[in-house]
Amino acid sequence: MHDSTESKGSARSSLVIMICTLLSRLLGIVKARVLGSVFGAGAVADVINFTFNIPNNFRKLFAEGAVNSALIPAFSSLIALDDKKRSLRLFSLLCTYQTLLLIPLVVVSYVFAEPLIRFLSDFDSQQIELGAKLLPFFMVYLATISLAATFNGVLQSHANFLHAYLSPLLFSLAVIFGVTYLSDSLGPMSMAYSVLGGGLLQGSYSYLMVRRYGYRLHVALKTADTPFRPVVKAWSLVTLGMGMQIVTQLVSFLFASSLEKGSVTAFSNATIFYQTPYGIFFNAISAVSLPLMSRAYVLKHTEKLNHYTRSSLVNLTALLLPSTIILFFLSNESVSVVLQTGRFTLADANLTALVLRPYLLFMLTAAWYGMYLRLGYSANRHSLMTKITLVQNLLDIALMYLFISMGWGIISLPIANGLSYLVGLLIACIVLRDLYRIHSDRLLFKELLRILLANLPVLAAGLLYASFAPTWHHQGSTLASFLLLALFGLAGCTLVLISYQVAHIPLLELLRSKKQQRNL
């Protein structure tokens, strides 16, 4: 009975994560459409996207890294031990020290905004002035969103995934409505006020939800008799790797800002489209697989650890390979239908699609690399995974510089990123071979071959479609174009479902976790 209940709970949690992530990605696309329509893809849009990317990358340090590496396990342990007093104390400590860390960053962004933008970009004087006005607002957003991540981590520790994954949607809605209705009177500053309001809305909502479990914002400085130090130590290791990722992202935008006008916006928009299928499927699979792999490692169940690792890789391939094929052949069409309106032209859409396609070719590689990092984390090898992350990011930067020097232009960025992930994956396969020997797993290669063969029909359909050199999307974002895109997308998905049915490949094996839980 316990296994059945736990299984249903895991299935519901995975489904909640998948649906909320889907909504988040869709709202991200709508947000990009609104920004493209209002600000176009020129100098102003480049400044907005570049400046917003600065706190958005720091979020990985103060939000995502802490939650994924240390905060959730720590709170989950205290909750399991019914140690509410220490749990409340840890919450107060994390919020206090996080605030003390973030306040100086906000102050620095206000006092030295203009020199920072000048140092980090290749913009002209007017663009630098605009970026300096936007940056302090965006850094306050960083503070609110980082605290919200702590609140959401606690919610997840209490198995409240709905509100944890629902709150980020409020931010996107605030930006969409804010820019839409304030841009006429405030111009680019409408983005600043909308981001600030959205961050406050998300943080307030998450805090109201976490209060239901007894947590309150109190100043706390003494760390005795709490797991604060182990949490910070684990956070520090992952933060180092994520810090390198931030540097790489900043360098990417710096390179993009040195290319033709609109390159920053094309680069930023391409990642939104790429992250839609990647985020939906990778988040759902990793959220279920990581706890199972961790528990199997702790219990020294080698066969089960191999089973969960193999299953996660197979599921990622089954979901992301057809996504890659369909979106690759509909890349120009997708970008045009979604973004080509107002000041966002067909040329802007084509440039975005040009950047998107190399990302798609390496999407599965990136997902496998991410899952291998989680395999290392499940065995408490945070230090080793951090070293691999550092090597991967250094290689990414070196390749970007090399390819741009060779005259490859904006596509240098996604190609360098994909190749660095491939090298990182190969290194991870070698150093983690004691946990999972991928080269000798015949069952894995058998499943991968089945998936590959099952995707040949949709690949053939894509090649046939491309041979006609369709131009219907040139009219941009219209109802007719949207319906045609939906029709072609639905046809591709239907073909995949039929092919998978014939090949007996269960697309939603992730949600069938009863057998997995029972194995443990």
XYZ file of C-alpha atoms in Angstrom:
520
model
C 0.000 0.000 0.000
C 2.857 2.353 0.819
C 4.513 1.649 -2.539
C 1.291 2.335 -4.395
C 0.717 5.625 -2.575
C 4.317 6.720 -3.059
C 4.107 5.781 -6.732
C 0.971 7.819 -7.285
C 2.552 10.742 -5.475
C 5.651 10.589 -7.691
C 3.521 10.367 -10.816
C 1.442 13.374 -9.783
C 4.566 15.361 -8.919
C 6.159 14.576 -12.272
C 2.998 15.559 -14.107
C 2.745 18.827 -12.154
C 6.370 19.661 -12.973
C 5.861 18.869 -16.651
C 2.670 20.925 -16.990
C 4.031 23.925 -15.069
C 7.287 23.824 -17.032
C 5.293 23.704 -20.274
C 3.256 26.726 -19.188
C 6.446 28.512 -18.155
C 8.077 27.910 -21.550
C 4.941 28.992 -23.410
C 4.739 32.175 -21.361
C 8.430 32.718 -22.076
C 7.669 32.580 -25.785
C 4.730 34.969 -25.367
C 6.993 37.293 -23.380
C 9.606 37.197 -26.157
C 6.871 37.951 -28.695
C 5.671 40.952 -26.693
C 9.202 42.298 -26.261
C 9.938 41.732 -29.939
C 6.740 43.477 -30.983
C 7.312 46.481 -28.697
C 11.094 46.916 -28.876
C 11.942 45.116 -32.123
C 15.325 43.415 -32.491
C 17.625 46.419 -32.718
C 19.810 48.394 -30.334
C 17.180 48.906 -27.588
C 16.175 45.240 -27.552
C 19.827 44.199 -27.410
C 20.376 46.380 -24.327
C 17.278 45.015 -22.575
C 18.185 41.392 -23.251
C 21.858 41.923 -22.405
C 21.192 43.763 -19.130
C 18.482 41.366 -17.971
C 20.834 38.473 -18.628
C 23.209 39.740 -15.900
C 20.899 39.083 -12.888
C 19.319 36.157 -14.675
C 22.686 34.408 -14.657
C 23.400 35.323 -11.039
C 20.110 33.610 -10.227
C 21.864 30.311 -10.915
C 24.185 31.055 -7.994
C 21.710 32.329 -5.421
C 18.679 30.319 -6.456
C 18.957 27.219 -8.620
C 22.311 25.983 -7.280
C 21.351 26.205 -3.628
C 17.953 24.601 -4.146
C 19.140 21.675 -6.284
C 22.345 20.822 -4.436
C 21.735 21.304 -0.744
C 18.608 23.103 0.387
C 16.000 20.504 -0.572
C 17.932 17.493 0.841
C 18.605 19.359 4.107
C 15.001 20.381 4.667
C 13.720 16.973 3.556
C 15.904 15.296 6.190
C 14.707 17.618 8.959
C 11.090 17.155 7.939
C 11.519 13.368 7.904
C 12.973 13.546 11.429
C 10.055 15.765 12.485
C 12.592 18.349 13.655
C 10.477 21.422 13.017
C 12.484 23.690 15.306
C 15.756 23.220 13.411
C 13.910 23.411 10.103
C 12.456 26.815 10.988
C 15.857 27.959 12.241
C 17.601 26.874 9.031
C 14.999 28.735 6.993
C 15.649 31.962 8.898
C 19.428 31.567 8.592
C 19.325 31.000 4.846
C 17.039 33.986 4.250
C 19.123 36.244 6.510
C 22.504 35.456 4.983
C 21.084 35.471 1.481
C 19.750 38.979 2.083
C 23.074 40.149 3.522
C 24.798 38.837 0.408
C 22.358 40.346 -2.081
C 22.042 43.869 -0.650
C 25.639 44.869 -1.576
C 25.091 43.575 -5.115
C 22.030 45.791 -5.499
C 23.921 48.803 -4.145
C 26.896 48.183 -6.454
C 24.573 47.829 -9.455
C 23.123 51.256 -8.655
C 26.382 53.102 -7.943
C 28.518 51.527 -10.681
C 25.869 50.624 -13.261
C 27.372 52.551 -16.162
C 30.976 51.308 -15.725
C 29.689 47.738 -15.361
C 27.692 47.850 -18.581
C 30.605 49.481 -20.396
C 33.009 46.782 -19.137
C 30.731 43.844 -19.947
C 29.489 44.940 -23.379
C 30.552 46.448 -26.654
C 27.618 48.910 -26.769
C 27.696 52.560 -27.807
C 27.203 55.422 -25.311
C 23.402 55.606 -25.660
C 23.033 51.869 -25.153
C 25.309 51.982 -22.105
C 23.223 54.798 -20.601
C 20.012 52.802 -21.059
C 21.584 49.653 -19.611
C 22.737 51.629 -16.556
C 19.143 52.747 -15.914
C 17.769 49.213 -16.226
C 20.400 47.324 -14.215
C 19.435 48.407 -10.623
C 15.810 47.364 -11.206
C 16.917 44.021 -12.583
C 19.234 43.432 -9.607
C 16.384 44.032 -7.138
C 14.520 41.399 -9.142
C 17.491 39.087 -8.502
C 17.101 39.598 -4.746
C 13.368 38.829 -4.763
C 13.717 35.831 -7.057
C 16.553 34.353 -4.980
C 14.493 34.485 -1.800
C 11.573 33.027 -3.756
C 13.811 30.090 -4.735
C 14.462 29.382 -1.051
C 10.726 29.506 -0.349
C 10.053 27.178 -3.282
C 12.766 24.781 -2.135
C 11.025 24.460 1.219
C 7.701 23.900 -0.552
C 9.250 21.074 -2.582
C 10.670 19.555 0.586
C 7.077 19.399 1.825
C 6.076 17.749 -1.500
C 4.164 20.879 -2.515
C 5.278 20.980 -6.141
C 2.222 22.789 -7.448
C 2.839 26.121 -5.741
C 6.631 25.811 -6.096
C 6.383 25.539 -9.874
C 3.337 27.780 -10.219
C 4.873 30.913 -8.680
C 7.382 31.595 -11.529
C 4.447 31.908 -13.926
C 3.378 35.054 -12.073
C 6.616 36.776 -13.024
C 6.129 36.125 -16.739
C 2.533 37.324 -16.588
C 3.616 40.532 -14.847
C 6.235 41.275 -17.521
C 3.847 40.500 -20.378
C 1.072 42.772 -19.099
C 3.454 45.405 -17.764
C 5.341 45.925 -21.036
C 2.139 45.735 -23.068
C 0.344 48.490 -21.138
C 3.244 50.652 -19.886
C 5.551 50.785 -22.920
C 3.682 53.666 -24.575
C 4.280 55.944 -21.591
C 7.532 54.570 -20.158
C 9.337 53.170 -23.205
C 12.191 50.745 -22.349
C 11.780 51.528 -18.644
C 8.455 49.666 -18.758
C 10.592 46.513 -18.759
C 12.377 47.679 -15.593
C 9.174 48.293 -13.634
C 7.534 45.131 -14.961
C 10.484 42.940 -13.959
C 10.583 44.522 -10.509
C 6.843 44.030 -10.017
C 6.989 40.460 -11.299
C 9.818 39.543 -8.934
C 7.967 40.980 -5.951
C 4.791 39.167 -6.982
C 6.541 35.811 -7.324
C 8.404 36.173 -4.037
C 5.297 37.279 -2.131
C 3.221 34.397 -3.467
C 5.866 31.793 -2.556
C 6.257 33.276 0.925
C 2.507 33.188 1.554
C 2.480 29.513 0.577
C 5.452 28.604 2.774
C 3.913 30.403 5.755
C 1.240 27.699 5.809
C 3.914 25.314 7.097
C 4.886 27.637 9.940
C 7.908 29.363 8.359
C 8.470 33.045 9.070
C 11.049 35.630 8.018
C 13.151 36.324 11.116
C 16.682 37.645 11.427
C 19.019 34.830 12.513
C 22.822 34.848 12.639
C 23.900 32.034 14.973
C 24.363 28.778 13.083
C 24.934 26.434 16.035
C 22.866 23.237 16.149
C 21.750 23.567 12.529
C 22.886 21.948 9.241
C 23.651 25.418 7.906
C 27.370 24.801 7.346
C 26.968 21.508 5.423
C 24.321 23.200 3.285
C 26.670 26.110 2.522
C 29.553 23.726 1.765
C 27.482 21.761 -0.751
C 26.130 25.020 -2.158
C 29.667 26.372 -2.562
C 30.840 23.465 -4.696
C 27.934 23.720 -7.107
C 28.158 27.515 -7.042
C 31.724 27.330 -8.319
C 30.616 25.364 -11.353
C 27.598 27.556 -11.922
C 29.754 30.634 -11.526
C 31.793 29.404 -14.462
C 28.590 28.894 -16.419
C 27.654 32.502 -15.698
C 31.050 33.694 -16.926
C 30.561 31.634 -20.083
C 27.092 33.082 -20.616
C 28.372 36.624 -20.119
C 31.186 35.957 -22.583
C 28.615 34.580 -25.041
C 26.588 37.785 -24.845
C 29.762 39.836 -25.076
C 30.702 38.034 -28.288
C 27.140 38.445 -29.578
C 27.188 42.184 -28.820
C 30.316 42.526 -30.977
C 28.568 41.033 -34.025
C 25.902 42.535 -36.289
C 22.944 44.405 -34.788
C 20.250 42.069 -33.526
C 22.681 39.244 -32.690
C 22.108 39.516 -28.932
C 18.343 39.355 -29.375
C 18.596 36.439 -31.834
C 20.865 34.569 -29.420
C 18.525 35.245 -26.488
C 15.358 34.283 -28.392
C 16.917 31.100 -29.773
C 17.612 29.856 -26.259
C 13.938 30.376 -25.369
C 12.788 28.080 -28.180
C 15.514 25.556 -27.404
C 14.697 25.513 -23.705
C 11.005 24.779 -24.305
C 11.218 21.040 -25.111
C 14.487 20.649 -23.211
C 13.172 22.184 -20.007
C 9.849 20.367 -20.060
C 11.218 16.869 -20.523
C 14.589 17.134 -18.787
C 13.129 18.682 -15.623
C 10.410 16.045 -15.352
C 12.794 13.118 -15.871
C 15.618 14.406 -13.664
C 13.194 15.302 -10.856
C 12.127 11.649 -10.607
C 15.428 9.953 -11.520
C 17.796 11.809 -9.172
C 16.150 10.680 -5.887
C 15.955 7.104 -7.176
C 19.626 7.078 -8.209
C 20.670 8.635 -4.891
C 18.808 6.051 -2.881
C 20.147 3.179 -4.979
C 23.715 4.415 -4.449
C 23.275 4.792 -0.688
C 21.834 1.268 -0.442
C 24.638 -0.026 -2.722
C 22.125 -1.443 -5.191
C 24.407 -1.359 -8.222
C 21.959 -3.058 -10.593
C 19.201 -0.633 -9.666
C 21.529 2.355 -10.084
C 22.348 1.064 -13.580
C 18.637 0.571 -14.252
C 17.685 4.113 -13.244
C 20.577 5.655 -15.158
C 19.741 3.669 -18.272
C 16.036 4.486 -17.980
C 16.712 8.212 -17.654
C 18.963 8.208 -20.744
C 16.454 6.186 -22.750
C 13.534 8.391 -21.711
C 15.464 11.556 -22.562
C 16.270 10.156 -26.000
C 12.709 9.001 -26.646
C 11.326 12.446 -25.845
C 14.013 14.819 -27.114
C 15.011 13.138 -30.391
C 11.610 13.621 -32.078
C 11.392 17.094 -30.530
C 14.716 17.940 -32.167
C 13.635 16.678 -35.583
C 10.234 18.396 -35.626
C 11.474 21.740 -34.312
C 14.534 21.667 -36.587
C 12.465 21.413 -39.765
C 9.938 23.947 -38.447
C 12.515 26.335 -36.977
C 11.980 29.242 -39.393
C 8.246 28.716 -39.282
C 8.073 28.546 -35.483
C 10.098 31.705 -34.916
C 8.218 33.666 -37.588
C 4.775 32.657 -36.341
C 5.611 33.419 -32.731
C 7.799 36.516 -33.001
C 7.393 38.125 -36.436
C 5.127 41.041 -35.627
C 5.487 44.781 -35.117
C 9.156 45.742 -35.399
C 10.341 42.138 -35.421
C 10.925 41.413 -39.115
C 11.335 38.269 -41.237
C 15.092 38.870 -41.313
C 15.122 38.958 -37.492
C 13.148 35.690 -37.396
C 15.515 34.004 -39.857
C 18.538 35.052 -37.810
C 16.968 33.609 -34.657
C 16.191 30.334 -36.448
C 19.774 30.206 -37.724
C 21.034 30.279 -34.118
C 18.362 27.835 -32.958
C 19.188 24.970 -35.319
C 22.715 24.201 -33.999
C 21.306 24.256 -30.462
C 18.758 21.636 -31.491
C 21.403 19.357 -32.992
C 23.138 19.185 -29.606
C 20.012 19.184 -27.422
C 20.160 15.474 -26.638
C 23.896 15.710 -25.914
C 23.253 18.510 -23.422
C 20.523 16.456 -21.745
C 22.725 13.384 -21.397
C 25.500 15.563 -19.999
C 23.104 17.048 -17.443
C 21.899 13.590 -16.408
C 25.456 12.356 -15.997
C 26.169 15.294 -13.695
C 23.198 14.191 -11.594
C 24.559 10.656 -11.519
C 27.719 12.121 -9.997
C 25.713 14.203 -7.522
C 23.766 11.082 -6.486
C 27.106 9.575 -5.410
C 28.116 12.779 -3.574
C 30.874 13.565 -6.076
C 30.169 17.279 -6.166
C 33.836 18.216 -6.371
C 34.472 15.972 -9.384
C 31.355 17.226 -11.171
C 32.461 20.809 -10.541
C 35.831 20.095 -12.187
C 34.100 18.641 -15.241
C 31.830 21.692 -15.402
C 34.851 24.008 -15.304
C 36.557 22.124 -18.146
C 33.374 22.165 -20.238
C 32.880 25.921 -19.827
C 36.513 26.804 -20.525
C 36.317 24.759 -23.700
C 33.065 26.533 -24.635
C 34.732 29.954 -24.353
C 37.816 28.847 -26.296
C 35.722 27.391 -29.113
C 33.528 30.500 -29.330
C 36.611 32.668 -29.750
C 38.097 30.290 -32.320
C 34.963 30.007 -34.440
C 34.258 33.759 -34.400
C 37.882 34.373 -35.417
C 37.278 31.999 -38.317
C 34.363 34.184 -39.445
C 31.518 31.843 -38.526
C 29.504 34.689 -37.006
C 26.593 34.170 -34.608
C 26.368 30.395 -35.129
C 29.773 30.131 -33.431
C 27.999 30.415 -30.072
C 25.601 27.431 -30.244
C 28.136 25.212 -32.054
C 30.813 25.896 -29.437
C 28.294 25.238 -26.670
C 27.204 21.930 -28.180
C 30.720 20.657 -28.778
C 31.759 21.537 -25.228
C 28.801 19.554 -23.890
C 29.856 16.599 -26.030
C 33.380 16.672 -24.601
C 31.993 17.079 -21.062
C 29.749 14.058 -21.604
C 32.661 11.922 -22.796
C 34.716 12.900 -19.750
C 31.802 12.125 -17.415
C 31.301 8.712 -19.034
C 34.944 7.892 -18.334
C 35.270 9.161 -14.755
C 31.901 7.707 -13.663
C 32.399 4.306 -15.253
C 32.526 2.714 -11.804
C 28.928 3.844 -11.322
C 27.640 3.081 -14.805
C 29.558 1.347 -17.599
C 27.743 2.794 -20.581
C 30.022 1.202 -23.179
C 29.083 -2.316 -22.044
C 25.359 -1.765 -21.499
C 23.923 -3.730 -24.412
C 20.361 -3.142 -23.240
C 20.898 0.624 -23.507
C 22.163 0.424 -27.086
C 19.322 -1.924 -28.000
C 16.763 0.590 -26.709
C 18.534 3.491 -28.405
C 18.534 1.639 -31.726
C 14.792 1.046 -31.433
C 14.211 4.729 -30.758
C 16.443 5.772 -33.642
C 14.609 3.483 -36.089
C 11.246 4.688 -34.792
C 12.224 8.282 -35.592
C 13.178 7.580 -39.219
C 9.607 8.197 -40.482
C 9.408 11.680 -38.936
C 12.913 12.444 -40.234
C 11.849 11.397 -43.740
C 8.709 13.533 -43.453
C 10.828 16.511 -42.386
C 13.178 16.120 -45.341
C 10.205 15.857 -47.699
C 8.664 19.001 -46.217
C 11.947 20.926 -46.533
C 12.311 19.912 -50.195
C 9.308 22.084 -51.060
C 11.073 25.190 -49.617
C 7.844 26.500 -48.035
C 7.352 30.252 -47.709
C 3.936 30.411 -46.049
C 5.509 31.634 -42.800
C 6.878 34.782 -44.449
C 3.619 36.567 -43.659
C 4.585 36.382 -39.997
C 2.367 36.087 -36.971
C -1.141 35.639 -38.351
C -3.980 33.302 -37.460
C -3.566 31.424 -40.728
C 0.150 30.928 -40.088
C -0.488 29.780 -36.540
C -3.050 27.219 -37.699
C -0.665 25.903 -40.360
C 2.171 25.620 -37.836
C -0.137 23.811 -35.400
C -1.225 21.477 -38.203
C 2.324 20.558 -39.231
C 3.408 20.206 -35.604
C 0.441 17.991 -34.802
C 1.131 15.878 -37.886
C 4.724 15.385 -36.756
C 3.685 14.435 -33.215
C 1.044 12.026 -34.540
C 3.603 10.362 -36.777
C 5.933 9.943 -33.781
C 3.173 8.466 -31.625
C 2.218 5.977 -34.334
C 5.824 5.009 -34.955
C 6.494 4.613 -31.237
C 3.357 2.531 -30.838
C 4.528 0.170 -33.563
C 7.994 -0.025 -31.993
C 6.501 -0.519 -28.496
C 8.268 2.542 -27.067
C 6.359 4.014 -24.076
C 6.790 7.788 -24.264
C 5.476 8.404 -20.750
C 7.402 5.677 -18.944
C 8.454 8.374 -16.495
C 4.958 8.543 -15.052
C 4.777 4.774 -14.644
C 6.902 4.824 -11.530
C 5.120 2.070 -9.617
C 7.515 -0.597 -10.830
C 10.508 1.620 -10.083
C 9.434 2.358 -6.539
C 8.655 -1.291 -5.890
C 12.132 -2.286 -7.049
C 13.573 -0.270 -4.215
